[in-house]
Structure formats: structure tokens, C-alpha cells
Amino acid sequence: MNKTADFSLLFVVFIWGVTFVMVQNALSFLDPFTFNAVRFFMAFVFLLIPYISTLHKKGKNRNKGLFIAGFHIGVWLFLGYGLQTIGLNYTTPAKTGFITGLSVVMVPVFSLLLLKHRLSRNTIIGVAAATIGLYLMTFADRSNLNIGDLLVFLCAISFAMQIITTAKYAKTLPALPLTLIQVSTVSLLSFVSAFIFKENHSVIFSSEVMLQKDVWTALLVTAALATAFAFFAQTFFQAYTTPTRVALIFSMEPVFAALSSYILIGEKLTTASIIGCAFIFLGMIFAELPVKKKKTVTQEFT
């Protein structure tokens, strides 16, 4: 089941990477908070349909801690998206990509401290290789740190904590309602943030946006596949794998995003990007290699 979980999560990351171009196009018409509010609300509706069909089963999905757990995960996920969005206003996309990717390093550390998960040598080497790959892909500049970098760093912590909290609850709580509460939390908090930051989320009903096929295509695809399916799959399959493996698999997102951008819109890949892709891929593969157990030598005394 571990391999099935890893490959399923890799497919989720593939979806995120491929839809990256769609999201970029849609954000030229909608502000990020409004886009996420609508995207996660639509995902909530998609998940609500199968959830309602399970309500007739007595005792299913009834857990006093379920709402708190889903809200807990959702808050971290919202903070990840929100802090990244605000941070982008003060720093460069390259630095944002690298700093966000540092969640790959944070997850094993948090996993060790909070979940008491021990790390193998192969996992540590895999995380290091993925981090180098992320740096090469984003080619973070050497400018001084600013408030935007700090916000994105907090975003990376939030994404790491979303993986950790999902790992904490996924093994004991049903995946579907847990995901349902998580995405509804992100949608609600995104709507509230749109008001707080005075972003006109009602623009979605304007004629300019209503007539944009690309916007609605992006919303439907990201809501159904990149949100409803993706976060349900993460919640379900994290019960069968470790948080560190999940973080390493998620580090493949910029790789898929770069490849899809190259294929779909002809974006050029630099030599550093190609080498970075290779490092991330090798890091993920290396972490999957079994650890050789040391042979114990026994001596017989006569």
C-alpha cells in the first residue's frame, strides 16, 4: 500500500504542476484570494455530493474531534496560500519558489519533533538533494532579505504543518469528511481575507470575467482535480506513508510545472533548471531506497 500511496500522491503533484499555467492565466482576471475562495468553495460542492451519499450509514463520520481536525488542517493550508500571496508583493517569484520549497526540509524536522518519526540516512540525503534541486530550479538571487521573504518563509512553515497535521489525523479519521471541512475552511477564510484586504471578490460576477472561458476552465479543473481530488487523495493516502515522503513527492511540483510550461506555452528551460529537476527527482528516488540493515555478529563462548 505504501507504493500505491506514493504513486497516487505523485499523480496529485502532477495535476498541480500541469494546472499551474491555468492558474496563472486566471489570476490575470481574479485576485488570488477571490480565486482561492471560489476554487475551494467549488471543491467543497464536489466533495459534498459523495459525502451526502454516505450519511445513511449509521455511525459513519461521527466524531467529536472531526471538525476541529479538519479546521486545524484547513487553517494551515489557508495560511500557506495567503502568506505566499502577500509575500509575492514584496519579493521575487524566484525567491518565493525556493523559500516555499524549504518546506521539504521543515517536514522531516517537524516530523521528528512533533510526531517522533525517526529519519533514515537515505531520507536525509534525499531531502538534501531535493533542496539543492529547488535552489537550482528557482535560482534564488542574492539580494538582502525583506519582509516578503519572511512572509514566504512563514508560508513554507504553514505548508509543512499542513502535511504534519494531515499525517496526525489521517490514520484515525475518515478522509472524505476531513477533506470536506478542510477545503470549506480555506474557502471561508479566503472570502474573509478578500474583504479584509479590500479585494473585490464580487468581480467574479462582472461581465468581463463571466465571458472569460479560461477563468472558468481554470476554476473547474483546479476545483475538481487540483483541490477536491488532490486533497482527498492526500488525506486518504497519508495514512499509508510518512510526512517526509509526502514532502519529497510534493517537491516534484515545480518540475511538473516547468515541463508543462515548456510543452504548453513554450517556456524555455535553462541548464540550471534541468539539473535542478534531476536533483529533485533523484532525491525522491533515493529516499525510496530501502535502508540496509547492519548485520549483527554473534560470538559463541565455550
Short mmCIF file of C-alpha atoms in Angstrom, two decimals:
data_model
loop_
_atom_site.label_atom_id
_atom_site.label_comp_id
_atom_site.label_asym_id
_atom_site.label_seq_id
_atom_site.Cartn_x
_atom_site.Cartn_y
_atom_site.Cartn_z
CA MET A 1 0.00 0.00 0.00
CA ASN A 2 2.96 2.33 0.61
CA LYS A 3 3.93 2.30 -3.08
CA THR A 4 0.32 2.88 -4.12
CA ALA A 5 0.16 5.86 -1.77
CA ASP A 6 3.41 7.33 -3.10
CA PHE A 7 2.40 6.96 -6.76
CA SER A 8 -1.06 8.37 -6.06
CA LEU A 9 0.45 11.42 -4.36
CA LEU A 10 2.88 11.79 -7.26
CA PHE A 11 -0.14 11.91 -9.59
CA VAL A 12 -1.62 14.63 -7.38
CA VAL A 13 1.57 16.68 -7.73
CA PHE A 14 1.47 16.08 -11.49
CA ILE A 15 -2.02 17.62 -11.55
CA TRP A 16 -0.80 20.64 -9.54
CA GLY A 17 2.12 21.14 -11.90
CA VAL A 18 0.06 20.83 -15.09
CA THR A 19 -2.64 23.23 -13.86
CA PHE A 20 -0.07 25.87 -12.88
CA VAL A 21 -0.34 27.58 -16.29
CA MET A 22 -4.15 27.62 -15.99
CA VAL A 23 -3.99 29.28 -12.59
CA GLN A 24 -1.53 31.91 -13.82
CA ASN A 25 -3.89 32.84 -16.68
CA ALA A 26 -6.91 33.03 -14.38
CA LEU A 27 -5.07 35.28 -11.89
CA SER A 28 -4.76 37.94 -14.58
CA PHE A 29 -8.54 38.42 -14.15
CA LEU A 30 -9.09 37.48 -10.48
CA ASP A 31 -7.14 38.36 -7.36
CA PRO A 32 -5.60 35.32 -5.59
CA PHE A 33 -7.86 35.41 -2.51
CA THR A 34 -11.01 35.54 -4.63
CA PHE A 35 -9.72 32.79 -6.91
CA ASN A 36 -8.94 30.52 -3.94
CA ALA A 37 -12.27 31.33 -2.27
CA VAL A 38 -14.25 30.30 -5.35
CA ARG A 39 -11.94 27.38 -6.17
CA PHE A 40 -12.18 25.84 -2.71
CA PHE A 41 -15.94 26.51 -2.49
CA MET A 42 -16.48 24.64 -5.76
CA ALA A 43 -14.29 21.83 -4.42
CA PHE A 44 -16.49 21.76 -1.30
CA VAL A 45 -19.57 21.27 -3.52
CA PHE A 46 -17.85 18.49 -5.49
CA LEU A 47 -16.97 16.67 -2.24
CA LEU A 48 -20.37 17.29 -0.65
CA ILE A 49 -22.16 15.16 -3.24
CA PRO A 50 -20.40 11.85 -2.39
CA TYR A 51 -20.40 12.76 1.31
CA ILE A 52 -24.21 13.07 1.41
CA SER A 53 -24.50 9.58 -0.05
CA THR A 54 -22.63 8.18 2.99
CA LEU A 55 -24.87 9.78 5.63
CA HIS A 56 -27.28 6.83 5.69
CA LYS A 57 -24.55 4.64 7.15
CA LYS A 58 -25.07 4.69 10.91
CA GLY A 59 -22.19 5.85 12.98
CA LYS A 60 -20.09 6.76 9.95
CA ASN A 61 -18.17 10.03 10.05
CA ARG A 62 -19.43 10.80 13.56
CA ASN A 63 -16.53 12.03 15.60
CA LYS A 64 -16.42 14.96 18.00
CA GLY A 65 -12.86 15.80 17.01
CA LEU A 66 -13.51 15.63 13.26
CA PHE A 67 -14.48 19.27 12.80
CA ILE A 68 -11.58 20.52 14.92
CA ALA A 69 -9.12 18.33 12.99
CA GLY A 70 -10.41 19.45 9.57
CA PHE A 71 -10.42 23.09 10.66
CA HIS A 72 -6.87 22.70 12.02
CA ILE A 73 -5.58 21.35 8.70
CA GLY A 74 -7.56 23.94 6.73
CA VAL A 75 -6.12 26.86 8.69
CA TRP A 76 -2.55 25.77 7.92
CA LEU A 77 -3.42 25.30 4.24
CA PHE A 78 -5.06 28.73 4.07
CA LEU A 79 -2.08 30.37 5.78
CA GLY A 80 0.23 28.73 3.24
CA TYR A 81 -1.68 30.15 0.28
CA GLY A 82 -2.38 33.51 1.95
CA LEU A 83 1.14 34.26 3.18
CA GLN A 84 2.60 33.25 -0.16
CA THR A 85 0.19 35.58 -1.97
CA ILE A 86 1.01 38.57 0.25
CA GLY A 87 4.73 37.80 0.26
CA LEU A 88 4.85 37.85 -3.54
CA ASN A 89 4.04 41.57 -3.38
CA TYR A 90 7.38 42.25 -1.66
CA THR A 91 9.81 39.68 -3.05
CA THR A 92 10.66 37.95 -6.32
CA PRO A 93 8.95 34.83 -7.73
CA ALA A 94 12.33 33.05 -7.79
CA LYS A 95 12.95 33.62 -4.09
CA THR A 96 9.32 32.72 -3.35
CA GLY A 97 9.70 29.41 -5.14
CA PHE A 98 12.86 28.48 -3.29
CA ILE A 99 11.74 29.60 0.17
CA THR A 100 8.38 27.82 -0.23
CA GLY A 101 10.28 24.72 -1.27
CA LEU A 102 12.13 24.77 2.05
CA SER A 103 9.06 23.01 3.47
CA VAL A 104 10.79 19.87 2.14
CA VAL A 105 13.42 20.40 4.85
CA MET A 106 10.96 21.52 7.52
CA VAL A 107 8.67 18.50 7.28
CA PRO A 108 11.25 15.90 8.42
CA VAL A 109 12.34 18.23 11.24
CA PHE A 110 8.75 18.80 12.41
CA SER A 111 8.03 15.11 11.91
CA LEU A 112 10.89 14.25 14.24
CA LEU A 113 9.97 16.84 16.87
CA LEU A 114 6.16 16.59 16.80
CA LEU A 115 5.42 13.03 15.61
CA LYS A 116 8.61 11.35 16.85
CA HIS A 117 9.29 9.86 13.40
CA ARG A 118 12.88 8.73 13.02
CA LEU A 119 14.69 9.65 9.79
CA SER A 120 16.76 7.21 7.76
CA ARG A 121 20.07 8.14 6.15
CA ASN A 122 18.55 7.77 2.69
CA THR A 123 15.74 10.16 3.61
CA ILE A 124 18.17 12.81 4.84
CA ILE A 125 20.23 12.55 1.64
CA GLY A 126 17.05 12.67 -0.44
CA VAL A 127 15.87 15.84 1.32
CA ALA A 128 19.27 17.48 0.81
CA ALA A 129 19.26 16.60 -2.92
CA ALA A 130 15.72 17.94 -3.35
CA THR A 131 16.67 21.20 -1.61
CA ILE A 132 19.65 21.67 -3.94
CA GLY A 133 17.37 20.95 -6.88
CA LEU A 134 14.84 23.54 -5.74
CA TYR A 135 17.59 26.13 -5.45
CA LEU A 136 18.88 25.39 -8.95
CA MET A 137 15.37 25.49 -10.42
CA THR A 138 14.41 28.80 -8.83
CA PHE A 139 17.94 30.24 -8.89
CA ALA A 140 17.26 32.42 -5.84
CA ASP A 141 19.04 35.75 -6.11
CA ARG A 142 21.46 37.09 -3.53
CA SER A 143 19.62 40.26 -2.62
CA ASN A 144 19.05 41.15 1.01
CA LEU A 145 16.18 39.55 2.87
CA ASN A 146 12.99 41.61 3.17
CA ILE A 147 9.53 41.37 4.72
CA GLY A 148 8.30 39.41 1.72
CA ASP A 149 10.92 36.72 2.29
CA LEU A 150 9.82 36.44 5.93
CA LEU A 151 6.16 36.06 4.90
CA VAL A 152 7.04 33.36 2.38
CA PHE A 153 9.16 31.60 5.00
CA LEU A 154 6.09 31.55 7.27
CA CYS A 155 4.17 30.21 4.26
CA ALA A 156 6.66 27.33 3.98
CA ILE A 157 6.15 26.56 7.68
CA SER A 158 2.38 26.56 7.10
CA PHE A 159 2.58 24.12 4.19
CA ALA A 160 4.89 21.89 6.22
CA MET A 161 2.46 21.97 9.15
CA GLN A 162 -0.43 21.12 6.81
CA ILE A 163 1.40 17.92 5.89
CA ILE A 164 2.23 17.19 9.54
CA THR A 165 -1.33 17.76 10.80
CA THR A 166 -2.75 15.68 7.96
CA ALA A 167 -0.41 12.86 8.98
CA LYS A 168 -1.58 13.26 12.59
CA TYR A 169 -5.29 12.89 11.82
CA ALA A 170 -5.40 10.82 8.61
CA LYS A 171 -4.86 7.47 10.32
CA THR A 172 -7.75 7.82 12.76
CA LEU A 173 -10.38 9.94 10.98
CA PRO A 174 -12.37 9.34 7.76
CA ALA A 175 -10.75 11.03 4.77
CA LEU A 176 -13.83 12.40 2.98
CA PRO A 177 -15.39 14.50 5.77
CA LEU A 178 -11.93 15.54 6.95
CA THR A 179 -11.17 16.88 3.46
CA LEU A 180 -14.62 18.47 3.23
CA ILE A 181 -14.04 20.51 6.38
CA GLN A 182 -10.51 21.39 5.30
CA VAL A 183 -11.49 22.86 1.90
CA SER A 184 -14.53 24.69 3.33
CA THR A 185 -12.24 26.30 5.92
CA VAL A 186 -9.87 27.55 3.21
CA SER A 187 -12.80 28.90 1.16
CA LEU A 188 -14.35 30.73 4.12
CA LEU A 189 -11.07 32.27 5.29
CA SER A 190 -10.22 33.29 1.71
CA PHE A 191 -13.54 35.12 1.36
CA VAL A 192 -12.93 36.90 4.67
CA SER A 193 -9.40 37.83 3.60
CA ALA A 194 -10.71 39.27 0.32
CA PHE A 195 -12.82 41.67 2.39
CA ILE A 196 -10.03 42.49 4.85
CA PHE A 197 -7.52 43.27 2.10
CA LYS A 198 -10.24 45.13 0.18
CA GLU A 199 -10.06 42.85 -2.81
CA ASN A 200 -13.27 42.98 -4.81
CA HIS A 201 -14.21 39.31 -4.96
CA SER A 202 -17.59 40.27 -6.46
CA VAL A 203 -15.64 40.90 -9.67
CA ILE A 204 -16.30 37.24 -10.45
CA PHE A 205 -19.82 38.25 -11.44
CA SER A 206 -18.67 41.03 -13.76
CA SER A 207 -19.26 40.62 -17.47
CA GLU A 208 -15.52 40.75 -18.17
CA VAL A 209 -14.87 37.67 -16.04
CA MET A 210 -18.14 35.85 -16.82
CA LEU A 211 -17.20 35.81 -20.50
CA GLN A 212 -13.68 34.53 -19.91
CA LYS A 213 -13.66 30.85 -20.79
CA ASP A 214 -10.10 30.40 -19.46
CA VAL A 215 -11.11 31.63 -15.99
CA TRP A 216 -13.99 29.19 -15.64
CA THR A 217 -11.97 26.35 -17.13
CA ALA A 218 -9.22 27.02 -14.59
CA LEU A 219 -11.74 27.20 -11.73
CA LEU A 220 -13.50 23.97 -12.72
CA VAL A 221 -10.31 21.98 -13.36
CA THR A 222 -8.50 23.20 -10.25
CA ALA A 223 -11.59 22.80 -8.07
CA ALA A 224 -12.36 19.25 -9.24
CA LEU A 225 -8.89 17.80 -9.77
CA ALA A 226 -6.30 20.05 -8.10
CA THR A 227 -8.39 20.64 -4.96
CA ALA A 228 -11.25 18.18 -4.31
CA PHE A 229 -9.49 15.10 -5.68
CA ALA A 230 -5.96 16.21 -4.73
CA PHE A 231 -6.59 16.99 -1.06
CA PHE A 232 -8.87 13.99 -0.62
CA ALA A 233 -6.09 11.80 -2.04
CA GLN A 234 -3.52 13.44 0.24
CA THR A 235 -5.72 12.96 3.30
CA PHE A 236 -6.51 9.35 2.41
CA PHE A 237 -3.05 8.17 1.35
CA GLN A 238 -1.08 9.95 4.09
CA ALA A 239 -2.37 7.23 6.38
CA TYR A 240 -0.08 4.84 4.47
CA THR A 241 3.13 6.84 4.09
CA THR A 242 5.32 9.22 6.06
CA PRO A 243 5.16 13.04 6.11
CA THR A 244 8.76 13.26 4.86
CA ARG A 245 7.97 11.13 1.82
CA VAL A 246 4.98 13.34 1.12
CA ALA A 247 7.16 16.46 1.27
CA LEU A 248 9.71 14.92 -1.11
CA ILE A 249 6.96 13.92 -3.54
CA PHE A 250 5.48 17.43 -3.33
CA SER A 251 8.89 18.86 -4.25
CA MET A 252 8.21 17.49 -7.75
CA GLU A 253 5.56 20.17 -8.32
CA PRO A 254 7.97 22.75 -9.82
CA VAL A 255 9.39 20.00 -12.02
CA PHE A 256 5.98 19.18 -13.49
CA ALA A 257 5.14 22.89 -13.68
CA ALA A 258 8.34 23.59 -15.65
CA LEU A 259 7.77 20.68 -18.02
CA SER A 260 4.12 21.59 -18.64
CA SER A 261 5.08 25.24 -19.23
CA TYR A 262 7.69 24.08 -21.74
CA ILE A 263 5.17 21.87 -23.58
CA LEU A 264 2.08 24.10 -23.38
CA ILE A 265 3.42 27.64 -23.75
CA GLY A 266 6.96 27.06 -24.98
CA GLU A 267 8.70 28.42 -21.88
CA LYS A 268 12.45 27.74 -22.12
CA LEU A 269 14.21 25.53 -19.60
CA THR A 270 17.65 26.70 -18.52
CA THR A 271 20.53 24.33 -17.86
CA ALA A 272 20.22 25.08 -14.12
CA SER A 273 16.51 24.21 -14.23
CA ILE A 274 17.17 20.88 -15.95
CA ILE A 275 19.89 19.99 -13.43
CA GLY A 276 17.56 21.09 -10.61
CA CYS A 277 14.80 18.82 -11.95
CA ALA A 278 17.27 15.94 -11.96
CA PHE A 279 18.34 16.61 -8.35
CA ILE A 280 14.73 16.71 -7.14
CA PHE A 281 13.87 13.51 -8.99
CA LEU A 282 16.97 11.70 -7.74
CA GLY A 283 16.31 12.94 -4.20
CA MET A 284 12.81 11.50 -4.27
CA ILE A 285 14.05 8.18 -5.70
CA PHE A 286 16.95 7.94 -3.23
CA ALA A 287 14.60 8.45 -0.28
CA GLU A 288 12.57 5.48 -1.52
CA LEU A 289 15.54 3.11 -1.48
CA PRO A 290 15.45 0.56 1.33
CA VAL A 291 17.94 1.03 4.12
CA LYS A 292 20.40 -1.80 4.52
CA LYS A 293 20.29 -3.22 7.99
CA LYS A 294 23.58 -3.75 9.74
CA LYS A 295 24.39 -7.37 10.35
CA THR A 296 24.95 -8.26 13.95
CA VAL A 297 27.89 -10.51 14.69
CA THR A 298 27.30 -13.07 17.39
CA GLN A 299 30.09 -14.85 19.17
CA GLU A 300 29.86 -18.20 20.81
CA PHE A 301 31.79 -18.70 24.00
CA THR A 302 32.90 -22.15 25.06
#
